[in-house]
Coordinates of C-alpha atoms and ligand atoms in Angstrom, one line a residue:
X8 CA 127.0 130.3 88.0
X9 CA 130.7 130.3 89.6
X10 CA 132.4 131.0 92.7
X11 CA 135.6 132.6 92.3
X12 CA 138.3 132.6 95.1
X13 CA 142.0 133.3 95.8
X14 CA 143.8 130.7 96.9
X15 CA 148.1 131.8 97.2
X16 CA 147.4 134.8 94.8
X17 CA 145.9 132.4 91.8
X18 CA 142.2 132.1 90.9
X19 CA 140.5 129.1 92.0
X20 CA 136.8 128.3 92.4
X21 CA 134.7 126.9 95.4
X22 CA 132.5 124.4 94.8
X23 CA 130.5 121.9 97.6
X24 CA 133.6 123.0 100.1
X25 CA 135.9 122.3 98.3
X26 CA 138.5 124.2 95.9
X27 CA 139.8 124.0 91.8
X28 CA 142.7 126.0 90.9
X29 CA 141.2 127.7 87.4
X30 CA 144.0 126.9 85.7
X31 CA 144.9 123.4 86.4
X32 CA 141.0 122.7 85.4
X33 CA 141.1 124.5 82.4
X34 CA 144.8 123.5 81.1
X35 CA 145.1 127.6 80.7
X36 CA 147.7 128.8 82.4
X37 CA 147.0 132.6 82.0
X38 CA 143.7 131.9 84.3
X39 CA 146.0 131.5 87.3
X40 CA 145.8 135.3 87.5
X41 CA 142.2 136.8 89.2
X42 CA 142.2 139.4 87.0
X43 CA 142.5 137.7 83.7
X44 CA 139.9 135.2 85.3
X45 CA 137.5 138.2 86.0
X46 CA 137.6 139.4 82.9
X47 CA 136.9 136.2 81.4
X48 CA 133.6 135.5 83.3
X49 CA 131.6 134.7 80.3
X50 CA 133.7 131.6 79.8
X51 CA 133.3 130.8 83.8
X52 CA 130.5 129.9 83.8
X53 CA 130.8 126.6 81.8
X54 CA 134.2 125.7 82.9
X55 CA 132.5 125.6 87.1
X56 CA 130.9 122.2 85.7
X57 CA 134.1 120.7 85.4
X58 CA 134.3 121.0 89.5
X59 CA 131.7 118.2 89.6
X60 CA 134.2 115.3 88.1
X61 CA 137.8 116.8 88.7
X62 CA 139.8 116.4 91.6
X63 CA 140.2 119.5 94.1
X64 CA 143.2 120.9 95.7
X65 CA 141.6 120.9 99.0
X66 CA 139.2 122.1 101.3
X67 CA 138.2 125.5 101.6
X68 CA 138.3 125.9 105.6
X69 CA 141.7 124.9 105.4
X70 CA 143.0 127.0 102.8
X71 CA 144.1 131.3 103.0
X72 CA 142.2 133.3 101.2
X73 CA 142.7 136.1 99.7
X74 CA 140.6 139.0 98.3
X75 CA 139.1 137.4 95.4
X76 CA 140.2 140.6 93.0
X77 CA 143.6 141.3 95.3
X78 CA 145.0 144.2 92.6
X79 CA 142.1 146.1 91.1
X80 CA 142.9 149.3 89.1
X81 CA 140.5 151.1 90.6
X82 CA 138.1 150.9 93.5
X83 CA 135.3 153.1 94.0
X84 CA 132.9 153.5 97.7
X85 CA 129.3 155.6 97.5
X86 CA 128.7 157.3 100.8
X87 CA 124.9 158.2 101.7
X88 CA 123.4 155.2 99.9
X89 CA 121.2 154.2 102.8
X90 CA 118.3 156.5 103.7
X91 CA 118.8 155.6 107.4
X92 CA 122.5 155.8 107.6
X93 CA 122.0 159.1 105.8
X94 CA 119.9 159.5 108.3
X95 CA 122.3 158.6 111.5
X96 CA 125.0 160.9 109.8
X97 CA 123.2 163.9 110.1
X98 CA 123.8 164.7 106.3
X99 CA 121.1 165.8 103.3
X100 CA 120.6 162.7 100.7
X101 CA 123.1 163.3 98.2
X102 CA 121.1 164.0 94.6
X103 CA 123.4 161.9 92.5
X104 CA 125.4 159.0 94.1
X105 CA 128.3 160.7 96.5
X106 CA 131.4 158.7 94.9
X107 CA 134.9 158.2 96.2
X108 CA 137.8 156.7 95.9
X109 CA 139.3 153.7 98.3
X110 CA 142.9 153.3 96.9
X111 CA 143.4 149.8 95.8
X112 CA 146.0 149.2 98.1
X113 CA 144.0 149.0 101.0
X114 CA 142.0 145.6 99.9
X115 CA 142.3 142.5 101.6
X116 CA 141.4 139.4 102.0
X117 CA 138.4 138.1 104.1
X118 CA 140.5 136.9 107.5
X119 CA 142.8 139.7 107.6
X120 CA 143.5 141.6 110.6
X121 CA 142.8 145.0 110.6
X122 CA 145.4 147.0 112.0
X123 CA 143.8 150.4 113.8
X124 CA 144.7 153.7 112.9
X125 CA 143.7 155.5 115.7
X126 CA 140.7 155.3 118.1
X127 CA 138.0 156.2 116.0
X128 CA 138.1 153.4 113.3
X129 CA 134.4 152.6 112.3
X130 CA 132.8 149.5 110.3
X131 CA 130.7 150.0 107.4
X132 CA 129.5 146.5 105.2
X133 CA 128.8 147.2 102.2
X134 CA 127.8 144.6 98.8
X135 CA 130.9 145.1 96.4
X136 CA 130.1 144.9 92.7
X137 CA 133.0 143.7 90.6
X138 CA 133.3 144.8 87.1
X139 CA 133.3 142.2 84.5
X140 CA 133.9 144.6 81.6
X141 CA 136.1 147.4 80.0
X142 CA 132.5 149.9 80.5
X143 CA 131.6 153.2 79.4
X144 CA 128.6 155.0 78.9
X145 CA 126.7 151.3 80.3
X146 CA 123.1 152.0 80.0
X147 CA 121.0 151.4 83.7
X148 CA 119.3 148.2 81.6
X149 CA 122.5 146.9 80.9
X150 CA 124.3 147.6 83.7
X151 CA 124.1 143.8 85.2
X152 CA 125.8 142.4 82.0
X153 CA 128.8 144.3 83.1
X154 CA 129.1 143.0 86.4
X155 CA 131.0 139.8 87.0
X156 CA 129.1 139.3 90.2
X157 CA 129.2 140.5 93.9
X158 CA 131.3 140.3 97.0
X159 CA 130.9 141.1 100.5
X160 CA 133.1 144.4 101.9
X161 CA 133.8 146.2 104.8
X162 CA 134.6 149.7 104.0
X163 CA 136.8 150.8 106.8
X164 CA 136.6 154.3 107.8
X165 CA 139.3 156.3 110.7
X166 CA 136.6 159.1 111.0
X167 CA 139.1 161.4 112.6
X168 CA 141.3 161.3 109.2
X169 CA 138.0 161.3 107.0
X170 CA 136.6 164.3 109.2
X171 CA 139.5 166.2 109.7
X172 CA 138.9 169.8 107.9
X173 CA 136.0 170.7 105.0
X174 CA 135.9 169.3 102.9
X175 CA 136.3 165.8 104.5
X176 CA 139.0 163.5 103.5
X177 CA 137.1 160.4 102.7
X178 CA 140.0 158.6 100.2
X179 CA 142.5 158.7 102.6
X180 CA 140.3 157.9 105.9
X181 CA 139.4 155.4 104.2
X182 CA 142.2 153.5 102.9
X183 CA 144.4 152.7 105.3
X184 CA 146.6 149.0 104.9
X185 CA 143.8 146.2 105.2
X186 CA 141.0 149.1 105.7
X187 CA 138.6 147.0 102.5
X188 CA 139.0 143.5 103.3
X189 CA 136.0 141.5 100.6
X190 CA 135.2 138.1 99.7
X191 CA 134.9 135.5 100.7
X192 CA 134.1 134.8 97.0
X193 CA 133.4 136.6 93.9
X194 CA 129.2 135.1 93.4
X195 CA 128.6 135.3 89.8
X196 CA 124.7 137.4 89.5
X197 CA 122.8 134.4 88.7
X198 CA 123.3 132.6 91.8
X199 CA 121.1 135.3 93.3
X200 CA 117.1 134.8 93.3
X201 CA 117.3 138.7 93.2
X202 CA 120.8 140.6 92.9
X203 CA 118.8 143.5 94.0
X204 CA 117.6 142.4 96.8
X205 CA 120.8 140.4 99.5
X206 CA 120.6 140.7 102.9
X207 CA 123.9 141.8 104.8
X208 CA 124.6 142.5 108.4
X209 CA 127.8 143.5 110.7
X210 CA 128.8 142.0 114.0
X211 CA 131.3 143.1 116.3
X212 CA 132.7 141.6 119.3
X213 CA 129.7 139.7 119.4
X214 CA 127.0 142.4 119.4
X215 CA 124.8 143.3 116.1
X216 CA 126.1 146.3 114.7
X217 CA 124.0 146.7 111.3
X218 CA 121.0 144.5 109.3
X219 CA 119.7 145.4 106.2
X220 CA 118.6 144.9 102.2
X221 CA 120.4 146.1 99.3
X222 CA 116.4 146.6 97.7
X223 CA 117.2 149.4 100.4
X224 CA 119.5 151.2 98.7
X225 CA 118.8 154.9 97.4
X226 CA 120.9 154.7 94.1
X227 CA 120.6 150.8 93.1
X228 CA 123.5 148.6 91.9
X229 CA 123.0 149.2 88.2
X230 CA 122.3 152.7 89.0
X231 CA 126.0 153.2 90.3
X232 CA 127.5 151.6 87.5
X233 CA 125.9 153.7 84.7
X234 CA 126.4 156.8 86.6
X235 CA 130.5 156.0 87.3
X236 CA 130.9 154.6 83.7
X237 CA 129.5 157.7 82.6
X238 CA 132.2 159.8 83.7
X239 CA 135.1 156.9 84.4
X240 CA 136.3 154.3 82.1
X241 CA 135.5 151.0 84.0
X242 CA 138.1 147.9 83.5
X243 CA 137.5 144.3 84.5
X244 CA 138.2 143.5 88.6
X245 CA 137.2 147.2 89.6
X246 CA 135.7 147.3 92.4
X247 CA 132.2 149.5 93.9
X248 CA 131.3 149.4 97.4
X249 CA 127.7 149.8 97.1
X250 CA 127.4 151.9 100.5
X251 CA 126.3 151.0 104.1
X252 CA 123.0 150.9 106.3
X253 CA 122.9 152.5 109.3
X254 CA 124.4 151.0 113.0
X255 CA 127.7 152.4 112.3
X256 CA 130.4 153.3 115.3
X257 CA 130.0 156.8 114.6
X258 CA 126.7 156.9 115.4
X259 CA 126.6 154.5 118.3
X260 CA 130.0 156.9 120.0
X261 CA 131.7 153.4 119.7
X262 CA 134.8 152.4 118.0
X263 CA 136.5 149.7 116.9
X264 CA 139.7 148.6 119.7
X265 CA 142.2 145.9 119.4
X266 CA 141.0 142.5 120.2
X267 CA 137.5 142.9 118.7
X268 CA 136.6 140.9 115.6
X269 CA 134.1 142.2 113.4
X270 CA 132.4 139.4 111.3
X271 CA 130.6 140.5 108.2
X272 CA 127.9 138.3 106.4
X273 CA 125.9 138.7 103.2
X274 CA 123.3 136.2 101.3
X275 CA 125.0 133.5 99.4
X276 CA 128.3 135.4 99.5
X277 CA 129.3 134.4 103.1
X278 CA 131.5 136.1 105.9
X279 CA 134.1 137.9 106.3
X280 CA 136.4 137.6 110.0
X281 CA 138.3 140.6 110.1
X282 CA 140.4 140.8 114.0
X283 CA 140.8 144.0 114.7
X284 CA 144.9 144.9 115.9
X285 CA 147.1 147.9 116.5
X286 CA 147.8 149.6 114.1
X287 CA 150.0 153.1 113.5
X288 CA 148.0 156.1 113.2
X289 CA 149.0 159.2 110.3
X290 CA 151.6 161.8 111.0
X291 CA 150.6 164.7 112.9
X292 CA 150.6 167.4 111.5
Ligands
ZN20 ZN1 131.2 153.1 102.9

């Protein structure tokens, strides 16, 4: 098993608290970059045993951290996954997983501050899956083997920019600067009992927003990857966020405001602390 972090915009890995910069503890300089470290996962897993009898660069409480995979060439979100947020959204199940696009530039890292696009920003956690592989055509079976391992995300979402006209918008609504902050680590699958079956939950400004599985979901992880990589070419670092359970803003007729921190939690991944600031809203139009 690893944990893979970013520490200053080079790979590293948590281990017991503390931090080992991938390329210092390998003598391989090219692993400084996530990316390349991502798509070299198979070898990962070996080299996290080194943590054990090396020294560390530090703690991880006092380092930044940035999105484990900062630049991914593509990142894709599946709306509708949860039969009770389908539910709360007053919208059919979709019969094949309802796929969109959050443009890369919008991830961040797991403290960022969120800057508000307008009054009716909305939180959505969501398990990410990180591609380990250049994937097409992955069959359902072997659809784990692809995956480097999971993350924890909070799929942002101005619902006046996502709901403005019909169809919706949902690529731009959702991908606003800092709108998917993930991490805090990139969990490699086997350090899951069941990678079908984490446990994730929202809070904000104190107050339990959502709680639920991902053996919950309506189109499973391995599902969503052979479905996308049967239409997209999937490269190592992309990113899919799985989809929400239900307890979103939108459904509660409460928003996100400045001041408000929403912390994010998943099994074995950890948290995210995301404050919530002002932000600058689109141009009218
Ligand atoms: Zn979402």
């Amino acid at each position: 098993m690893f944990r893979l972090v970013n520490i200053n915009e080079r790979a590293a890995f948590e281990y017991d608290g503390s931090w080992y910069d991938l390329a210092e503890l390998s003598g391989d300089t090219m692993l400084a970059d996530p990316l390349v470290a991502v798509a070299r996962h198979r070898e990962l897993h070996a080299l996290y045993g080194r943590c054990a009898s090396e020294p560390s660069g530090g703690r991880v409480v006092d380092a930044a951290l940035g999105a484990p995979v900062s630049q991914p060439r593509q990142v894709f979100g599946i709306g509708l996954n949860y039969q009770d947020h389908a539910g709360e959204s007053g919208a059919p199940l979709p019969p094949a997983p309802l796929t969109f696009t959050k443009f890369p530039s919008c991830i961040a890292g797991p403290t960022a501050d969120v800057p508000l696009s307008g009054d009716m920003v909305d939180w959505e956690v969501e398990i990410v899956a990180v591609i380990g592989d250049d994937a097409s055509h992955v069959a359902t079976d072997d659809a784990w083997g692809v995956v480097a391992g999971l993350t924890l995300g909070q799929d942002i979402s101005d619902r006046a920019v996502q709901l403005t006209g019909v169809p919706p918008q949902f690529c731009l609504g959702k991908s606003f600067a800092n709108y998917g902050p993930i991490g805090p680590a990139l969990v490699s699958i086997d350090a899951f009992a069941d990678p079908d079956d984490l446990a994730l939950w929202c809070d904000v400004a104190g107050e339990r927003m959502q709680a639920a599985r991902t053996s919950q979901l309506i189109f499973s992880i391995p599902t969503l990857v052979a479905y996308v990589s049967s239409i997209c070419r999937l490269y190592p670092g992309d990113l899919i966020f799985t989809g929400t359970p239900s307890g979103v803003g939108m459904a509660r007729g409460r928003y996100l405001a400045p001041g408000e921190t929403i912390v994010s939690g998943a099994d074995i991944i950890g948290e995210l602390h995301n404050p919530c600031v002002a932000g600058t809203g689109p141009l009218a139009t």
